[in-house]
Coordinates of C-alpha atoms in Angstrom, one line a residue:
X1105 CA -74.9 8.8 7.8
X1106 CA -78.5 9.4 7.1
X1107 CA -80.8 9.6 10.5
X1108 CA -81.9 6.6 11.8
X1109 CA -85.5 6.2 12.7
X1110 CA -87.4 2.8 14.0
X1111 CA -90.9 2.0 14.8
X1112 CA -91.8 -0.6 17.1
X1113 CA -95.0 -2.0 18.2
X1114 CA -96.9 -4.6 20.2
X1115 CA -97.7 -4.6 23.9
X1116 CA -100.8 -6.0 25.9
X1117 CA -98.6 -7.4 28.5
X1118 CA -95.4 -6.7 30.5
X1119 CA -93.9 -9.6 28.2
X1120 CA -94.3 -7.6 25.1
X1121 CA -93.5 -4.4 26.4
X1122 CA -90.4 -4.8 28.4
X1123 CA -88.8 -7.0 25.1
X1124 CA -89.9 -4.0 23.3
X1125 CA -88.5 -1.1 25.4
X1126 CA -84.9 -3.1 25.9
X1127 CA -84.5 -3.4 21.7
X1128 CA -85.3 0.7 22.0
X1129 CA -82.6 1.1 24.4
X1130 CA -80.4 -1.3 22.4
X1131 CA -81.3 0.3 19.1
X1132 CA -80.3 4.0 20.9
X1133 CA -77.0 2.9 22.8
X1134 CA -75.7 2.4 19.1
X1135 CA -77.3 5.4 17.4
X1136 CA -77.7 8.0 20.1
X1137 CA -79.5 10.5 18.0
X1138 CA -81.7 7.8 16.3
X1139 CA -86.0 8.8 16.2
X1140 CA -88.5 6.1 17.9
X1141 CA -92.0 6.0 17.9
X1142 CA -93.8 3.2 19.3
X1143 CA -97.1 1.6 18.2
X1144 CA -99.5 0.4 20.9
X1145 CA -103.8 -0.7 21.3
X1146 CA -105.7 2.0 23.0
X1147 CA -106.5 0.9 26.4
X1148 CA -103.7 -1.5 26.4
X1149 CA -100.7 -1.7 29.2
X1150 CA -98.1 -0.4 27.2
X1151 CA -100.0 3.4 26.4
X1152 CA -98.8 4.0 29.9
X1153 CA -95.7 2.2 30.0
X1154 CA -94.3 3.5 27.6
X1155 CA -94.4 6.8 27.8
X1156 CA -92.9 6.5 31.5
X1157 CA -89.5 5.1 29.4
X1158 CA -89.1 8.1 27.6
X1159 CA -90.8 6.9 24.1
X1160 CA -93.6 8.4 22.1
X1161 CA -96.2 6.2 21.0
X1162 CA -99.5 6.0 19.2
X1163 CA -102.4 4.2 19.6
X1164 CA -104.7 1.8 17.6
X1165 CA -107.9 0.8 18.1
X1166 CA -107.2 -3.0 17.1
X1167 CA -108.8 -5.2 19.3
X1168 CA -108.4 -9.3 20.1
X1169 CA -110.8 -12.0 18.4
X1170 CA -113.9 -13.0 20.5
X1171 CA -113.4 -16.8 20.8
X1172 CA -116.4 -19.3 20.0
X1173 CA -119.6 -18.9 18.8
X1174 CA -120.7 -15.7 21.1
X1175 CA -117.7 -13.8 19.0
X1176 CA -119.6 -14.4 15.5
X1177 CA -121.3 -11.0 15.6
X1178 CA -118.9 -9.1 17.7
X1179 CA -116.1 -9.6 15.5
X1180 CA -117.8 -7.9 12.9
X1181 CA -116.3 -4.8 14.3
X1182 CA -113.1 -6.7 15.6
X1183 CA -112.5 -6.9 11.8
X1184 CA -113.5 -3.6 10.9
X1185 CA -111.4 -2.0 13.8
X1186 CA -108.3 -4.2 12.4
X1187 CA -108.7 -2.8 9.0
X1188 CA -109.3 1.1 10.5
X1189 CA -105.9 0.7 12.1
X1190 CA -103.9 -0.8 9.4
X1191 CA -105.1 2.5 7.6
X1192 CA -103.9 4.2 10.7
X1193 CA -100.9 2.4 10.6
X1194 CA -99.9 3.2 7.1
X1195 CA -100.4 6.6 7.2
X1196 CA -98.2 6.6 10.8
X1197 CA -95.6 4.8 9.0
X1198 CA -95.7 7.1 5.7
X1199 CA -95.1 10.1 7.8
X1200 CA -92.0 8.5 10.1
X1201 CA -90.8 7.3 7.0
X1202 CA -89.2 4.4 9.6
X1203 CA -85.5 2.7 8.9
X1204 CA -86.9 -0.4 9.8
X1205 CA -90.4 -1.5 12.0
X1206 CA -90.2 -4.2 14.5
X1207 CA -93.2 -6.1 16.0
X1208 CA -93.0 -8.0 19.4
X1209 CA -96.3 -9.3 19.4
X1210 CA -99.8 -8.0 21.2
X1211 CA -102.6 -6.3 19.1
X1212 CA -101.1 -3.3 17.8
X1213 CA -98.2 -5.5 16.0
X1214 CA -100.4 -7.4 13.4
X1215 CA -101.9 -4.6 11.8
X1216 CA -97.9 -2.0 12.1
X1217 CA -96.3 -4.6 10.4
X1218 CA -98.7 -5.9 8.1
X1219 CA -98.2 -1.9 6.7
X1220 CA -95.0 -1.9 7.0
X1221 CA -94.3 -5.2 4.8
X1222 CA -97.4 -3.5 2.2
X1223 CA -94.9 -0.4 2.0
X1224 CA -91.6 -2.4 1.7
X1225 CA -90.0 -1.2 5.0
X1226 CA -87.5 -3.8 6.5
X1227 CA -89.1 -5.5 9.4
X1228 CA -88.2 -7.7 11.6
X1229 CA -90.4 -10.0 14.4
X1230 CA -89.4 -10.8 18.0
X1231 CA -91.3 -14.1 18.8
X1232 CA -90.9 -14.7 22.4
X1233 CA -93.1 -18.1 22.8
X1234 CA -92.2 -21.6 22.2
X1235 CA -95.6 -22.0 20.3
X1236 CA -95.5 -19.1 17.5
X1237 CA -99.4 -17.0 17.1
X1238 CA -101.7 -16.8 14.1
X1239 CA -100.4 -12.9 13.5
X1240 CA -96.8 -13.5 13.2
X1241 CA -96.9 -16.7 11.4
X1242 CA -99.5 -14.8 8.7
X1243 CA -96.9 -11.5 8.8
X1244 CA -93.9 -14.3 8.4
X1245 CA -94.9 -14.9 4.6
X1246 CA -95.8 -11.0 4.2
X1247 CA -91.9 -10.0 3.9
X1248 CA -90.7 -9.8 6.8
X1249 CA -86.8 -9.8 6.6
X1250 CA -86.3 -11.6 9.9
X1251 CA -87.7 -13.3 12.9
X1252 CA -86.0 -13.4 16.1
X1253 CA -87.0 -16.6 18.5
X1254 CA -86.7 -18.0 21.4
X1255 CA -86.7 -21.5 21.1
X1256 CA -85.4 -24.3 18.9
X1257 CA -87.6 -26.2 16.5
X1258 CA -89.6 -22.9 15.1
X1259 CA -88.8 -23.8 11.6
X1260 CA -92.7 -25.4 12.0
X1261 CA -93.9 -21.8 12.3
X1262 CA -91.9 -19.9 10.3
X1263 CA -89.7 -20.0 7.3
X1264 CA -86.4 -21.4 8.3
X1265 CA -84.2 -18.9 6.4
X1266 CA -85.6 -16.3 8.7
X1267 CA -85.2 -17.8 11.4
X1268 CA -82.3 -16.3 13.8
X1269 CA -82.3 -17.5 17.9
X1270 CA -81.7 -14.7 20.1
X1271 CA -83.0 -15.2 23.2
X1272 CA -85.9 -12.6 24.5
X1273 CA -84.7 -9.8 25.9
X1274 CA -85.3 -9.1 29.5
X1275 CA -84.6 -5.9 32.2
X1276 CA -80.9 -5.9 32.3
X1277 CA -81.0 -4.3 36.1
X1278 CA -82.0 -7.8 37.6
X1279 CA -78.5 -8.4 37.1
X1280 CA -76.7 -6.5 39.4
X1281 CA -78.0 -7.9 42.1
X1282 CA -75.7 -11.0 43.7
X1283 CA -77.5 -14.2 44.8
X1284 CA -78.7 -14.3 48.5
X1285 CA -78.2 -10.6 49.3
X1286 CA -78.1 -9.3 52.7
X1287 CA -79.6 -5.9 51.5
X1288 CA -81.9 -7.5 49.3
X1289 CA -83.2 -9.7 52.7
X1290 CA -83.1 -6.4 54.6
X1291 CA -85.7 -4.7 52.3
X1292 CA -88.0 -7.3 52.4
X1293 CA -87.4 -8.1 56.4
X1294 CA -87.0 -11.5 55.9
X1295 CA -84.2 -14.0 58.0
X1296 CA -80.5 -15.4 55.3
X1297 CA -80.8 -18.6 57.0
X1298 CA -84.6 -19.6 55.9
X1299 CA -85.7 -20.6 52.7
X1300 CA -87.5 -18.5 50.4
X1301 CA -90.1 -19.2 47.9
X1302 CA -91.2 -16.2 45.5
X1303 CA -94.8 -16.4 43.8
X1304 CA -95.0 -13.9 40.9
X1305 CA -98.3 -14.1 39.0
X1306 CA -97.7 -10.7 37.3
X1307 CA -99.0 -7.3 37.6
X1308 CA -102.3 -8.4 37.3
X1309 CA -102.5 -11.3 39.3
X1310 CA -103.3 -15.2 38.6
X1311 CA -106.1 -16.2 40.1
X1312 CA -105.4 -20.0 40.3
X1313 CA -101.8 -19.3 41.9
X1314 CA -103.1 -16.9 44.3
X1315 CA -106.0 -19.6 45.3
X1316 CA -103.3 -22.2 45.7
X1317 CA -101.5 -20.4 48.1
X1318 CA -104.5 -19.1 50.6
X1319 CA -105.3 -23.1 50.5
X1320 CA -101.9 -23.9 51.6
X1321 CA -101.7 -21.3 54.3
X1322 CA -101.5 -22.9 56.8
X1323 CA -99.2 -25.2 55.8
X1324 CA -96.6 -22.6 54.9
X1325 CA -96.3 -21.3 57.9
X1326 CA -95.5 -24.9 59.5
X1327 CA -93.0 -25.3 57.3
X1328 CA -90.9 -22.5 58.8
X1329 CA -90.4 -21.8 55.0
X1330 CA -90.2 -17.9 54.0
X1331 CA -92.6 -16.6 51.8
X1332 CA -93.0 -13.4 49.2
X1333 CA -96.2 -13.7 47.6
X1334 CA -96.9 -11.2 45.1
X1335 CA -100.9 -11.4 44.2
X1336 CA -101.6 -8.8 41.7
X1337 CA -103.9 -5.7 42.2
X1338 CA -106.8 -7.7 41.5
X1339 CA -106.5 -10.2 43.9
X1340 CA -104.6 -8.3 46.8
X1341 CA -107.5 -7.3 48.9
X1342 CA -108.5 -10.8 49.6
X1343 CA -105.2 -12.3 49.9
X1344 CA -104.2 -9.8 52.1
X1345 CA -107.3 -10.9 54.4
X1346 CA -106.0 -14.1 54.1
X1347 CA -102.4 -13.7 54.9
X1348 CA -103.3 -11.8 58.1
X1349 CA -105.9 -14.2 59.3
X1350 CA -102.7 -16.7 59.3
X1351 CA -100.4 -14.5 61.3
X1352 CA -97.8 -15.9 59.4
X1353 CA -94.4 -13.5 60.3
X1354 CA -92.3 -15.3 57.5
X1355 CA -95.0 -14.1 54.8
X1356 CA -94.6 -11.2 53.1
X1357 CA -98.0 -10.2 50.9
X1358 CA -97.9 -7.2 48.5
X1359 CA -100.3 -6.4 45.6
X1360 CA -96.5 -5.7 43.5
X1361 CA -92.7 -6.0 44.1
X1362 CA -91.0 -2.7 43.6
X1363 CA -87.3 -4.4 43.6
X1364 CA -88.3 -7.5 41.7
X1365 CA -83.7 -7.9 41.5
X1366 CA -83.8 -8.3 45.4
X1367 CA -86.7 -10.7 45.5
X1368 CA -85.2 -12.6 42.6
X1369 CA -81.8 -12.5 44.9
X1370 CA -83.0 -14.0 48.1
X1371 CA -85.5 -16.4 46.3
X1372 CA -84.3 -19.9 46.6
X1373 CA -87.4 -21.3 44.5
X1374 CA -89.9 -19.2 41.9
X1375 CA -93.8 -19.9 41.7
X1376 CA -94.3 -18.5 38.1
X1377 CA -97.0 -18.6 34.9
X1378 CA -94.9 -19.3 31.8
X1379 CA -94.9 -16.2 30.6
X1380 CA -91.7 -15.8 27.9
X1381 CA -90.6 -12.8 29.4
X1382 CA -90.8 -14.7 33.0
X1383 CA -89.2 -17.2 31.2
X1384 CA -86.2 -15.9 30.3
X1385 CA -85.6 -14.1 33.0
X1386 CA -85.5 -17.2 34.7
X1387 CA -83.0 -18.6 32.3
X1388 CA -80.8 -15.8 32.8
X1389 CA -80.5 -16.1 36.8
X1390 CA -80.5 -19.6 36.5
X1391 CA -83.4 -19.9 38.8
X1392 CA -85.3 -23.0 39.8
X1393 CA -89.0 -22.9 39.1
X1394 CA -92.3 -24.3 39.3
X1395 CA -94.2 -23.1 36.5
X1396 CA -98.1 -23.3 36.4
X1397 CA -99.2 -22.3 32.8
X1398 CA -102.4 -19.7 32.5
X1399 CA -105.2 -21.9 30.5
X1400 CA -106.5 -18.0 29.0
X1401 CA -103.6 -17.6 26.6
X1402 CA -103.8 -18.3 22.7
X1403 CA -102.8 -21.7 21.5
X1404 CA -102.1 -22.8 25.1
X1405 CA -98.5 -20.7 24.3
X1406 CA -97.7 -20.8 28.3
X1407 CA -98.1 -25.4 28.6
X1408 CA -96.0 -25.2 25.9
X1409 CA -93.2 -22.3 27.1
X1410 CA -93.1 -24.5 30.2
X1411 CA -93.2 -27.7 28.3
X1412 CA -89.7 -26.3 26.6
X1413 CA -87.9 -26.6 30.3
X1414 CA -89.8 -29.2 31.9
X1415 CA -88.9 -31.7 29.6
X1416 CA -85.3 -31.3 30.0
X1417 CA -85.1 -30.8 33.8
X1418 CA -85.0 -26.9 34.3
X1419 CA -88.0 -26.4 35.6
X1420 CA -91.1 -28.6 37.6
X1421 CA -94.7 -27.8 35.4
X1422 CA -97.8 -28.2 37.7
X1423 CA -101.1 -27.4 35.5
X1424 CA -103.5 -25.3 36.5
X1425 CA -106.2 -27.4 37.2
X1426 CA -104.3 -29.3 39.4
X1427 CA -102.5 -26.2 41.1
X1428 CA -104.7 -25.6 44.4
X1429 CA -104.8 -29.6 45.5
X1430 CA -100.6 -29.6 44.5
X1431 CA -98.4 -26.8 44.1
X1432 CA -97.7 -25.8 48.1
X1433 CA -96.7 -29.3 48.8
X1434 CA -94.7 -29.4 46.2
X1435 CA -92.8 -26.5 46.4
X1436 CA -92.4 -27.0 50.0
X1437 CA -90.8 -30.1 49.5
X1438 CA -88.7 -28.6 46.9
X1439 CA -87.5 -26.0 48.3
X1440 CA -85.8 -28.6 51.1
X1441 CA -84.1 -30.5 48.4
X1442 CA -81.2 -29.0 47.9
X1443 CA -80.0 -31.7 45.3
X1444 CA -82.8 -31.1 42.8
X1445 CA -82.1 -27.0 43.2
X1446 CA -79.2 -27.5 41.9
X1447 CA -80.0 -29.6 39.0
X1448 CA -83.0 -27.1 38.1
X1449 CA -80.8 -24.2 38.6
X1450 CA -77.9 -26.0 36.4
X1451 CA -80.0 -27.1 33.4
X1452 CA -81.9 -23.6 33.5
X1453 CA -79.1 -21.3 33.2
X1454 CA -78.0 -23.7 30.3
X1455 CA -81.2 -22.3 28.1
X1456 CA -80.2 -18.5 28.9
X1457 CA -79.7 -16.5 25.8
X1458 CA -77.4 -13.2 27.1
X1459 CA -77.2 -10.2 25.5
X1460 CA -80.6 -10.4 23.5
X1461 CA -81.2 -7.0 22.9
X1462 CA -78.0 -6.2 21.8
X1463 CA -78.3 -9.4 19.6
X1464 CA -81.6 -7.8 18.0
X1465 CA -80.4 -4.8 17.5
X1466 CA -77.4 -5.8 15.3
X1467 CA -79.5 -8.3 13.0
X1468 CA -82.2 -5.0 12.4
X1469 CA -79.3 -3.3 11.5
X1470 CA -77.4 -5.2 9.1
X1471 CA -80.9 -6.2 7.4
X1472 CA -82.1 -2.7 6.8

């Protein structure tokens, strides 16, 4: 059997680079000795993730579109940096001489794949939003064998015959980790017979979340309600001021969770954006949610991700402009209701897709 050897690129975001890094590890638990390079941005998240996963990658310097009229210049050399590192890309791709290239979204993937199509290398598209981007419905007409989605209804973004639902894939270890855990409520100090509420806004942070909950302070801690607030590294320096100043024991503040399976286990209600990757993991533990979409995403992806659930009752969508007057009282009178907990956590697990990397990982294969 000839040696087996896959490119994949994308990144930007923890959402395009832990999809990314669970097809590798797919991809290599069925060919062992199989070769992967990755293709990244310079500057980007995933030139530092990815390494820490074992994988080689190279950087691009593709960069995003400058939005409105002040980008008219600038993208000048947006344009010219794209076409630099679809050169790049070509020439990366002629000398792997790839099986197949796979592109999970983020800068790097437009121009890798766009090269890859132009050189008649199978490749394939992992399209974790509801609402599909500009890139990867251009690269869907440029021969791209298949596209694997999340959602139903895609066929308005893509061509249907390409179309495969897979789920996105997410990090398998949040699994192992049973519901209400007494060693995942020993790590974080926090009491089995409270409540818990989880805020995530990402590595980064979410401003508007973070805001919400220093206005609702001191609410939270009448409610007797426990809370893990994770703000971000950008926001952690004032929220920390803030969570002190309330002298709140039942609040736990930290810039990023290190075990996000044990806060997942003892969380009883998730403060989230809608992220895909957030998502689906929320799918998968069948976890109820109040999703507040970021406004500063293309097309508005995230209203629409958490459009997908809260129209069918697996998931309560507060917007974010309405997110620091709402979302405490409403997740502390949600997390009361046991009733509606339920329901959420019912009709969520119902739009879990399992075993997506595996799932990926076959269709790549019998398409190459």
């Amino acid at each position: 059997m000839a040696e087996k050897r896959f490119i994949i690129s994308g990144g930007g975001t923890g959402g395009h680079i832990f999809p990314a890094i669970s097809i590798a590890n797919a991809l290599k638990k069925k060919f062992p000795d199989a070769k992967f390079l990755f293709v990244g941005a310079e500057g980007r998240m995933e030139m530092e993730r990815v390494p820490k996963a074992g994988y080689e990658i190279k950087g691009l310097p593709v960069r995003g579109m400058i939005r409105g009229w002040k980008g008219l210049y600038k993208n000048i050399s947006v344009f010219m940096d794209f076409f630099k590192s679809y050169g790049m890309a070509k020439s990366i791709i002629k000398e792997f001489n790839p099986t197949a290239v796979v592109g999970v979204g983020g800068y790097a993937s437009c121009p890798t794949l766009y090269a890859a199509c132009k050189l008649n290398v199978p490749t394939f598209i992992q399209e974790q939003n509801s609402y599909a981007g500009v890139a990867n419905k251009f690269l869907s007409k440029k021969g791209v064998k298949k596209i694997c989605v999340a959602y139903n209804g895609m066929e308005k973004f893509f061509p249907a015959d390409k179309i495969i639902i897979t789920g996105n894939p997410v990090r398998q270890d949040f699994l192992g980790v049973p519901f209400k855990s007494k060693e995942a409520f020993d790590f974080f100090g926090l009491d089995p017979e409270k409540k818990t509420v989880l805020v995530i806004g990402g590595s980064l942070g979410a401003r508007t979340v973070n805001n919400s909950i220093i206005a609702g302070l001191d609410k939270i801690k009448e409610s007797g309600v426990q809370f893990i607030w994770q703000t971000g590294k950008y926001y952690f320096e004032s929220a920390k001021q803030n969570a002190d100043k309330s002298q709140n024991p039942l609040l736990v503040c930290t810039d990023f969770v290190t075990r996000m399976d044990y806060a997942y286990s003892v969380a009883d209600l998730v403060i989230s954006r809608a992220g895909a990757s957030s998502i689906s993991e929320l799918c998968l533990l069948g976890k109820p949610s109040i999703l507040v979409p970021s406004p500063n995403v293309a097309e508005d992806h995230q209203t629409k991700n958490a459009l997908a659930l809260s129209t069918r009752d697996a998931a309560v969508m507060v917007r974010d402009a309405d997110a620091v007057n709402e979302l405490v009282d409403k997740a502390l009178a949600l997390v009361k209701n046991d009733e509606q907990l339920k329901s959420l956590s019912e009709n969520v697990f119902k739009l879990a897709e399992k075993d997506s990397a595996d799932r990926i990982a076959d269709i790549i294969i019998e398409n190459c």
